[in-house]
Short mmCIF file of C-alpha atoms and ligand atoms in Angstrom, two decimals:
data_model
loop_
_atom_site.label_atom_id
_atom_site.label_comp_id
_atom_site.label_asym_id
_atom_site.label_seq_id
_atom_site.Cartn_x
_atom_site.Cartn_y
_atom_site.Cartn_z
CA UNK A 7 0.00 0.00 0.00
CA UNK A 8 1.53 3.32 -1.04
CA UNK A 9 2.50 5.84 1.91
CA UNK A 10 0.25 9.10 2.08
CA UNK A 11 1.87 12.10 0.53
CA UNK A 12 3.29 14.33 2.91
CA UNK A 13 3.64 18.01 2.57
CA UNK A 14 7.16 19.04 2.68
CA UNK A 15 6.09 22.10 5.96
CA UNK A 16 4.39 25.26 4.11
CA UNK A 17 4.02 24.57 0.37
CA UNK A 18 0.53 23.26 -0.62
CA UNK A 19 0.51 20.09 -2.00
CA UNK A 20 1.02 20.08 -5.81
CA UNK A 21 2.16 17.24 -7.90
CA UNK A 22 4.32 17.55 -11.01
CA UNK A 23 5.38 15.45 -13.97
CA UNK A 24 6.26 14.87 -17.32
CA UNK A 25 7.25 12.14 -20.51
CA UNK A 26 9.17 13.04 -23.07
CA UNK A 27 7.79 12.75 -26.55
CA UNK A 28 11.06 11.28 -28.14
CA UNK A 29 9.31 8.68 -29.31
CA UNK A 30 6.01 6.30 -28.62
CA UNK A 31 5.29 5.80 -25.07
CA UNK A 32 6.23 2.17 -23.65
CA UNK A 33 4.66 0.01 -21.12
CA UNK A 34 7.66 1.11 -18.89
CA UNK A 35 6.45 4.77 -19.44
CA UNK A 36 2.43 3.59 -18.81
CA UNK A 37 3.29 1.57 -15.42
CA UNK A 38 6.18 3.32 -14.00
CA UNK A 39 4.91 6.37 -14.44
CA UNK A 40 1.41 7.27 -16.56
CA UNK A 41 -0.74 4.55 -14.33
CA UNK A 42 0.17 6.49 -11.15
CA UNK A 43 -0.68 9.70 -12.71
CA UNK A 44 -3.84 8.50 -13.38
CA UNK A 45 -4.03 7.57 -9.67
CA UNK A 46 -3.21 10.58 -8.45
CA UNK A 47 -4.94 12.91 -10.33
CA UNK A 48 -8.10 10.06 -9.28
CA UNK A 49 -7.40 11.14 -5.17
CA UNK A 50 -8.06 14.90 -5.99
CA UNK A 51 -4.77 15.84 -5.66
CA UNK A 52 -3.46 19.07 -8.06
CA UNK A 53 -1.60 17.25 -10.80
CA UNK A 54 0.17 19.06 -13.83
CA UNK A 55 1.15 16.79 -16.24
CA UNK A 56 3.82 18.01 -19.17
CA UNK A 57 5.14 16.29 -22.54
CA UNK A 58 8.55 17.92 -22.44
CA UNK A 59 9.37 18.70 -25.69
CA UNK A 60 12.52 20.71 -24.78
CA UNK A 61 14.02 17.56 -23.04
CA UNK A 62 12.90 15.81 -26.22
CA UNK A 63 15.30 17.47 -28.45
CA UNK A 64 18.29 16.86 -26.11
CA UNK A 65 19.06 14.46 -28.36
CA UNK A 66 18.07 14.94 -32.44
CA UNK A 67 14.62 14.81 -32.90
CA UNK A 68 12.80 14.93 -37.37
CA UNK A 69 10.69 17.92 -36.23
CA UNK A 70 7.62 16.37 -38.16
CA UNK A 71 7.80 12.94 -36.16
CA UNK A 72 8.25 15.11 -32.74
CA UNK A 73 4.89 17.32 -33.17
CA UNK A 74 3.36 13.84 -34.24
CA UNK A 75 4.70 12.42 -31.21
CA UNK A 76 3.79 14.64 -28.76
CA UNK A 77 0.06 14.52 -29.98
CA UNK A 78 0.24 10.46 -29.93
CA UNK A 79 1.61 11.33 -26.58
CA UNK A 80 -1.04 13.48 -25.30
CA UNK A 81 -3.65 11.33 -26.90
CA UNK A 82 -2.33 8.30 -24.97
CA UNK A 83 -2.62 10.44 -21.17
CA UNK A 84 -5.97 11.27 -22.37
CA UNK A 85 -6.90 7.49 -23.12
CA UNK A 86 -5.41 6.44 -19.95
CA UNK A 87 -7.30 7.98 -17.53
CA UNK A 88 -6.17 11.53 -17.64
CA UNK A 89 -8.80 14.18 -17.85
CA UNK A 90 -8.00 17.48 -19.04
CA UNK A 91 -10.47 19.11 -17.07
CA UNK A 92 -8.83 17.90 -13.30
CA UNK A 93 -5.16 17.86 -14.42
CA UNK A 94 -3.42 20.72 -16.62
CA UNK A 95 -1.88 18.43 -19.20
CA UNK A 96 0.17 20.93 -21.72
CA UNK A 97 3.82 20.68 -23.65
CA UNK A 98 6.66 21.96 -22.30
CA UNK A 99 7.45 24.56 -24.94
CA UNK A 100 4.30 26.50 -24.40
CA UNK A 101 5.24 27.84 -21.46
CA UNK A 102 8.53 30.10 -21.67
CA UNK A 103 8.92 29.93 -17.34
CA UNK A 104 10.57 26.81 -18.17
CA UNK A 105 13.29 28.04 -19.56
CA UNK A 106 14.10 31.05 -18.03
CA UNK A 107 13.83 29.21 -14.38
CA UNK A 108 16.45 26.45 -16.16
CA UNK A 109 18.79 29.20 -16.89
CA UNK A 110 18.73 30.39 -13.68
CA UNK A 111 19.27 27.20 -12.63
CA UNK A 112 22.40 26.40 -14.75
CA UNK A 113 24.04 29.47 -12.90
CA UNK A 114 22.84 27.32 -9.19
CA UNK A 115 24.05 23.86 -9.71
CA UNK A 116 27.44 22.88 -10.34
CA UNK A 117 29.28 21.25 -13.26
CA UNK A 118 30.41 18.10 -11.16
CA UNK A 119 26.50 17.85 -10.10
CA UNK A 120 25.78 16.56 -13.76
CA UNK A 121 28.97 15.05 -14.62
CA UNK A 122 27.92 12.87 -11.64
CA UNK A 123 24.59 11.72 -13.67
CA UNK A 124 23.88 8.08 -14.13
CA UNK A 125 21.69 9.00 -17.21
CA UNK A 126 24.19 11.64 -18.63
CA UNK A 127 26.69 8.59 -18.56
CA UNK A 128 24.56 5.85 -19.78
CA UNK A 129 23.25 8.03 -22.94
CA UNK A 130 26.97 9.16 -23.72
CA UNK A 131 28.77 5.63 -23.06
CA UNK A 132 30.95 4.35 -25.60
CA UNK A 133 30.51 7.80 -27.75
CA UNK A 134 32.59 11.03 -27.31
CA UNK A 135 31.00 12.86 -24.75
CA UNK A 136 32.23 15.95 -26.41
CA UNK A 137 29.64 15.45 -29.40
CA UNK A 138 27.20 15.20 -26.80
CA UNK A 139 24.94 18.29 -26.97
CA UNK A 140 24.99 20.74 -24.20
CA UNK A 141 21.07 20.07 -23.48
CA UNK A 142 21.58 17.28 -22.34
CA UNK A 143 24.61 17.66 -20.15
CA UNK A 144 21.89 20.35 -19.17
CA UNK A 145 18.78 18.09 -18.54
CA UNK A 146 18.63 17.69 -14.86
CA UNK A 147 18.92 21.91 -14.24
CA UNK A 148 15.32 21.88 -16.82
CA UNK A 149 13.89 19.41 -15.45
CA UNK A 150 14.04 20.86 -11.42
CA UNK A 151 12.96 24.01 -13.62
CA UNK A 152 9.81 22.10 -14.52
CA UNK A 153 9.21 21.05 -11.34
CA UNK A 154 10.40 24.02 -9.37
CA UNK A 155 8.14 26.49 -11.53
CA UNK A 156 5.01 24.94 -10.11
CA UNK A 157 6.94 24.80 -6.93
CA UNK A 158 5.24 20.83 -6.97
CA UNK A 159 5.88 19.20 -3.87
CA UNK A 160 6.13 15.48 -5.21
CA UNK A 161 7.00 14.19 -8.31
CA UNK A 162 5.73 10.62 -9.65
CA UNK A 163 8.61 8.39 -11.60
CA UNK A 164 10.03 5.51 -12.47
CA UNK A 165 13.35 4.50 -10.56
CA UNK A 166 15.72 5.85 -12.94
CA UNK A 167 14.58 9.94 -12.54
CA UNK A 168 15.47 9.31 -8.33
CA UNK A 169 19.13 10.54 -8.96
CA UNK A 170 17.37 13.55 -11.28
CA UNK A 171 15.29 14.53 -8.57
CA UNK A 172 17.71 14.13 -5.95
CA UNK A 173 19.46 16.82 -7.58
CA UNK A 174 16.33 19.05 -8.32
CA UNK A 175 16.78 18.74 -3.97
CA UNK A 176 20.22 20.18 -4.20
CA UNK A 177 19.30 22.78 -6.38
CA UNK A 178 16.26 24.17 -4.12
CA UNK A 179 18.29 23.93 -1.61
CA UNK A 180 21.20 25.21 -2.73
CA UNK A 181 19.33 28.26 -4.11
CA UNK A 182 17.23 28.90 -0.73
CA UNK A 183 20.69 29.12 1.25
CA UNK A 184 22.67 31.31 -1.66
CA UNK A 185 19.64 34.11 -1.75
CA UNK A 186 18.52 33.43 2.64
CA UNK A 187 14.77 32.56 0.85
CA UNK A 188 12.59 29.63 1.90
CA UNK A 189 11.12 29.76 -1.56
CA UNK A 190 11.13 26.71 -2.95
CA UNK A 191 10.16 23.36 -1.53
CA UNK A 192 12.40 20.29 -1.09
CA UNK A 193 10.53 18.35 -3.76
CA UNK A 194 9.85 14.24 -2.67
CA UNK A 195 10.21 11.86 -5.44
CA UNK A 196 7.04 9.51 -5.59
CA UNK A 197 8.13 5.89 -6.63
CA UNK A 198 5.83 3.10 -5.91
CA UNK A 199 3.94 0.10 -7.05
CA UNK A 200 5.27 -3.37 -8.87
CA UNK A 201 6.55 -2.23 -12.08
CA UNK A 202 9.28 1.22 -11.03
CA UNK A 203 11.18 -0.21 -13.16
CA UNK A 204 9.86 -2.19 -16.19
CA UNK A 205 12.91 -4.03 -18.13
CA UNK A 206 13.64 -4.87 -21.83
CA UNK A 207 12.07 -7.93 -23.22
CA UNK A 208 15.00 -9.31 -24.77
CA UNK A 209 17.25 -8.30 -21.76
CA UNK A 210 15.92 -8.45 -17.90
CA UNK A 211 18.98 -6.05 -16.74
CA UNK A 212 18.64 -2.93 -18.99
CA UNK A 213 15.35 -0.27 -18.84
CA UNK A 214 12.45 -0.66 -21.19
CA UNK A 215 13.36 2.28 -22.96
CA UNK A 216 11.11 4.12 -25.89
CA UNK A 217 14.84 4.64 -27.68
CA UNK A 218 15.95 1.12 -27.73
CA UNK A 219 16.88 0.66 -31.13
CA UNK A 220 15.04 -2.96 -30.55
CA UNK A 221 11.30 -2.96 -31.40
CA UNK A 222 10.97 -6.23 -29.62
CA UNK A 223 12.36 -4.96 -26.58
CA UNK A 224 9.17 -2.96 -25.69
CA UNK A 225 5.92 -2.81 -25.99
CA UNK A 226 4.76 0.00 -27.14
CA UNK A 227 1.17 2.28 -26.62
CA UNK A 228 0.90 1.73 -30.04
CA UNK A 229 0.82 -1.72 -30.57
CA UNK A 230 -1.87 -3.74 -31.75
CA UNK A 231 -3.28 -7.31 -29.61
CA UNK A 232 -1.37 -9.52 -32.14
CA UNK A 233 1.77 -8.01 -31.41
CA UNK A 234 1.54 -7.41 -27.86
CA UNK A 235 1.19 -11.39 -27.35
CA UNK A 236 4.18 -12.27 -30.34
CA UNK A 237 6.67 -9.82 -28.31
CA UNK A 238 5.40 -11.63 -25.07
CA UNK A 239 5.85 -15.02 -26.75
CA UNK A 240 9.57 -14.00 -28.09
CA UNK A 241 10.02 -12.79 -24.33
CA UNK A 242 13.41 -13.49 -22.92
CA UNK A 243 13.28 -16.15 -20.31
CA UNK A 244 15.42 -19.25 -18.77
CA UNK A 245 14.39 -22.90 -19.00
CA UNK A 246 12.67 -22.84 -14.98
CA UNK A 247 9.39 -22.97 -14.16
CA UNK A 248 8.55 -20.25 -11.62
CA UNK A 249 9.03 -20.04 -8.40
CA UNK A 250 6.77 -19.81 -5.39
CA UNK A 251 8.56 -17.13 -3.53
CA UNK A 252 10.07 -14.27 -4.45
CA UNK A 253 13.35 -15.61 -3.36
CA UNK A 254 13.96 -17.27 -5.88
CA UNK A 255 13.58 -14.84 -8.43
CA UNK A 256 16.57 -12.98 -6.99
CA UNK A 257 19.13 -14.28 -9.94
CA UNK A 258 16.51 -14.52 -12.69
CA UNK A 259 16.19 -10.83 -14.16
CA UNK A 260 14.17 -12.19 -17.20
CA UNK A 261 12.04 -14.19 -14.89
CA UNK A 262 11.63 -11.58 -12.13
CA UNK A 263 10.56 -8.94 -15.10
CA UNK A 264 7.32 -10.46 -16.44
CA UNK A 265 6.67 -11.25 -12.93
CA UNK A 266 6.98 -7.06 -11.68
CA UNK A 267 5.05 -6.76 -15.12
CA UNK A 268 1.69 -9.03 -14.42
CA UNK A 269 1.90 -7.84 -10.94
CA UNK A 270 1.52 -4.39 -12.23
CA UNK A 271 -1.12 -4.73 -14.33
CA UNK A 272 -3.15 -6.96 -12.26
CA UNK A 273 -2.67 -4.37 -9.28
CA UNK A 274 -1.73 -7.34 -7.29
CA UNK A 275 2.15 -7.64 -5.45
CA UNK A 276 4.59 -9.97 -7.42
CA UNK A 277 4.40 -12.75 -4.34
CA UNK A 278 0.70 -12.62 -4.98
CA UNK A 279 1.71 -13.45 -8.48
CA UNK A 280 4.26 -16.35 -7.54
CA UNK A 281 1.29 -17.41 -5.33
CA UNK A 282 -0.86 -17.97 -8.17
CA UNK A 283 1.38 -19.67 -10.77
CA UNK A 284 4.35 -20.82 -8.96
CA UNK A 285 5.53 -23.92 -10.60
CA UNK A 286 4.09 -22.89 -13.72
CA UNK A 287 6.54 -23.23 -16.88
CA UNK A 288 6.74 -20.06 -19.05
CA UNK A 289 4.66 -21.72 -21.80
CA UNK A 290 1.59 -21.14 -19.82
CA UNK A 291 2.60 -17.81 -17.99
CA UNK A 292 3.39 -15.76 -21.07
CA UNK A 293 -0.57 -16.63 -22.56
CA UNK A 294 -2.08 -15.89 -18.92
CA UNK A 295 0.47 -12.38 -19.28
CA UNK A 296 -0.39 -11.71 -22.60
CA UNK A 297 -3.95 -11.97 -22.24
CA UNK A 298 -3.90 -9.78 -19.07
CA UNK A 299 -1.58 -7.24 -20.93
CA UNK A 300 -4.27 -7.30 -23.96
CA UNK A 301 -7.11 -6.61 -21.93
CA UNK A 302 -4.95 -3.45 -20.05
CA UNK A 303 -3.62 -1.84 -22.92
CA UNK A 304 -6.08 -2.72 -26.13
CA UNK A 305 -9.22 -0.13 -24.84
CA UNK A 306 -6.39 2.65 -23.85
CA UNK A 307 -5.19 1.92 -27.43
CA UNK A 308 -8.21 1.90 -29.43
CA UNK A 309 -9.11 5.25 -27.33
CA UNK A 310 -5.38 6.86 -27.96
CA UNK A 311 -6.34 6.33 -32.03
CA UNK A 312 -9.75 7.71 -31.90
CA UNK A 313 -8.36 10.65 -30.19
CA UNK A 314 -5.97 11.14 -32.97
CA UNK A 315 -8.12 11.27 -35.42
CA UNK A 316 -8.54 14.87 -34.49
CA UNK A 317 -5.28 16.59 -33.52
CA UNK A 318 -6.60 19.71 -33.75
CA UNK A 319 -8.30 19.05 -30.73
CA UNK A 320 -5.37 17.88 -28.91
CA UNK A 321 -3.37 20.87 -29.94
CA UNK A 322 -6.33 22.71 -27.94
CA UNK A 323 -6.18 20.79 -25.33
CA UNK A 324 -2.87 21.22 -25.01
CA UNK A 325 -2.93 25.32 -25.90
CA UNK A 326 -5.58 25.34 -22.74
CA UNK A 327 -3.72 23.61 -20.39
CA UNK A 328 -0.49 26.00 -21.28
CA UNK A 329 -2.73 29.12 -20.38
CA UNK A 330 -3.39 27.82 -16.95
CA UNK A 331 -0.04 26.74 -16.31
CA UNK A 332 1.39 29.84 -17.28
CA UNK A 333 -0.51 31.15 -15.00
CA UNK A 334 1.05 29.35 -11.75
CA UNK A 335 4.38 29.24 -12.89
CA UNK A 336 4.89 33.42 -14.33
CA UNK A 337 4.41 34.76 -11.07
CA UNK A 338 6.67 32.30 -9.26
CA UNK A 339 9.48 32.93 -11.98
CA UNK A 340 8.89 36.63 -11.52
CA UNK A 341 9.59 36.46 -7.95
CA UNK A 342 12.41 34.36 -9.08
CA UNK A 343 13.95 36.95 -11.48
CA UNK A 344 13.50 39.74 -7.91
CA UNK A 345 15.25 37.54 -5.44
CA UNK A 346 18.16 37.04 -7.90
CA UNK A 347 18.39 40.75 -7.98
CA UNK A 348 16.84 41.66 -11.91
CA UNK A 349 15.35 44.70 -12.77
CA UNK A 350 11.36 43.94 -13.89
CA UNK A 351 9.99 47.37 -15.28
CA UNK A 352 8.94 46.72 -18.66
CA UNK A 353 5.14 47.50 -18.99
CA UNK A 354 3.31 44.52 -20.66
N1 AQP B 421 11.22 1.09 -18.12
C1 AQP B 421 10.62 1.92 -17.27
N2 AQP B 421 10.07 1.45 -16.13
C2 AQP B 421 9.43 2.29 -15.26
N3 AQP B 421 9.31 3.61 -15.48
C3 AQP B 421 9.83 4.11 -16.60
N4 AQP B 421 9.88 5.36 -17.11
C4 AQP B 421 10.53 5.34 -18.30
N5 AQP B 421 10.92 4.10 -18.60
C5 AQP B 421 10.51 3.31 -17.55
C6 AQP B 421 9.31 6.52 -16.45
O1 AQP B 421 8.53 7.23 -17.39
C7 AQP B 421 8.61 8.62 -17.09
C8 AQP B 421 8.97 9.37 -18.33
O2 AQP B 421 10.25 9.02 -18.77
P1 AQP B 421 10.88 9.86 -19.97
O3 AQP B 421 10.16 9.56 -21.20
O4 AQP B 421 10.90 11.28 -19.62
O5 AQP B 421 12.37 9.44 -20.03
P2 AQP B 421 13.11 8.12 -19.76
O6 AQP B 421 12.99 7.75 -18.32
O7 AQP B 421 14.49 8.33 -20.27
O8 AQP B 421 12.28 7.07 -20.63
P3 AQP B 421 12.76 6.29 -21.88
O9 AQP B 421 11.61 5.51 -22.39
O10 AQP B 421 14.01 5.50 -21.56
O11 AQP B 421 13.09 7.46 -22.90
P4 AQP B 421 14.34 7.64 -23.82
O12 AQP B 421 14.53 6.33 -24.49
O13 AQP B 421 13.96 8.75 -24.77
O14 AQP B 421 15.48 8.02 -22.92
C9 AQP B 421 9.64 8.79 -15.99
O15 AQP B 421 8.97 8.93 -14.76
C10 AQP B 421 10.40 7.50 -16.02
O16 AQP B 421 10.92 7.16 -14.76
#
């Protein structure tokens, strides 16, 4: 059972979040992160959902495939559960506080901060990290700017954004000691449920990633019932029939991962799972998983393609929800721009 959200003392409670559109969204992307959005949003919490199209282009992005992207990605938050009405659901780009608070931010937190990132060295190992662009060396500083704007108290993610938001903590805090302000809150990272981190299909030690160069390693928002139960078939998996405790998943990664992913999807814990078809050989478990991942996914996908049937729609959904978060995050950047010391007379 997740933990109740605490307030960090004196900020309201405000949650804040965001995908990338650098590609389709994964099943990694719907349970370790869209699902509990959803969930959220469904407890009446503030939630202000973003497709972060700046963080997108960190690394090179065919313009026409990115706006198609982020409207595939907006469609697919839609389909799953989020409504546009309760959540402000908007792309990054809209809103310019973004990247004036990052700037600011690139002049708080330190060069050894980011050369410290696991991310920044997975996405640059075994390439020179000189071609690299400077975005993404960048990334962490925009993304506490995304979250910092709003000043959200807790962020839902997957496992691998904890070191990211660990660092959007130093850079509050950093910046509330360098100006004597309590002005922004020391965001907590929200990680729960079965499936924080969802791995590859064909390799139970490395991320489900939308940027895999492997179609068969995910599955993908997009995909139709047929495939979803071929990838599942193709799986990666050892010759053992399951185990009844989690115990002895503890060497299987392969195993362990379609385990975490049933679990996830049934809402059920993984030794609930093992509970249920312990002893069973993977020739039976991958149908009972497929079938369960059909019924999940196929009405969020058949709702995701009506919805893009009209993308002028989405791009006024998205337009709307821009408005109103301008609208929390201006005045908090302008009070931003005064503590620093800058002179704000212009008349607008
Ligand atoms: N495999 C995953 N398991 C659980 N959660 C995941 N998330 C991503 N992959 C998994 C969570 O989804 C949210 C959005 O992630 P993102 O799109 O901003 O960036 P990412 O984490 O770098 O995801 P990808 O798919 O690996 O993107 P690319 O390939 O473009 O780098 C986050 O909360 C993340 O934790």
């Amino acid at each position: 059972m997740a933990e109740p959200v605490q307030t960090p003392h004196a900020f309201a409670t405000r949650i804040f979040s965001g995908i990338q559109p650098s590609g389709g969204l994964t099943l990694g992307n719907y349970l370790g992160a869209l699902k509990r959005f959803v969930e959220k949003q469904d407890e009446g919490i503030e939630t202000i959902y973003c497709l972060v199209d700046m963080h997108a282009i960190t690394v090179w992005q065919d313009p026409v495939k990115l706006r198609q992207q982020t409207r595939e990605a907006a469609a697919g938050f839609i389909a799953a559960g989020i409504d546009p009405a309760r959540s402000i659901l908007f792309n990054q780009s809209q809103v310019s506080a973004h990247a004036e608070l990052a700037w600011i931010f690139n002049c708080v937190a330190r060069m050894g901060w980011m050369g410290r990132m696991t991310q920044w060295k997975d996405k640059t190992a075994g390439q020179n990290s000189e071609n690299a662009s400077l975005g993404l060396f960048a990334y962490p500083a925009l993304m506490a700017a995304d979250i910092l704007a709003y000043k959200a108290t807790h962020v839902p993610v997957g496992e691998d954004q904890k070191q990211h938001l660990e660092l959007c903590r130093d850079i509050a805090a950093k910046f509330n000691n360098d100006f004597g302000v309590n002005f922004f809150p020391i965001t907590e990272p929200v990680i729960e449920g079965a499936a924080t981190r969802v791995m590859s299909l064909r390799d139970g030690t490395k991320k489900m990633s939308k940027s895999d160069p492997s179609d068969q390693s995910r599955i993908n928002l997009t995909d139709d019932a047929d495939t979803i139960a071929k990838k599942i078939r193709k799986a990666k998996t050892d010759p053992e029939p399951l185990p009844s405790e989690l115990d002895g998943l503890k060497d299987r990664p392969d195993a362990r991962n379609l385990v975490n992913i049933y679990a996830a999807l049934a809402n059920i814990t993984p030794a609930q799972v093992l509970a249920d078809h312990g002893g069973a050989q993977f020739g039976s478990f991958k149908p009972a998983l497929a079938d369960l991942a059909v019924s999940v996914m196929g009405p969020i996908t058949t709702e995701m393609n009506r919805l893009m049937q009209d993308t002028a729609e989405i791009d006024r959904i998205l337009g709307e929800g821009s408005v109103r978060a301008n609208a929390i995050a201006r005045p908090i950047v302008d009070e931003v721009y005064d503590i620093v010391g800058m002179i704000r007379s212009r008349m607008l």
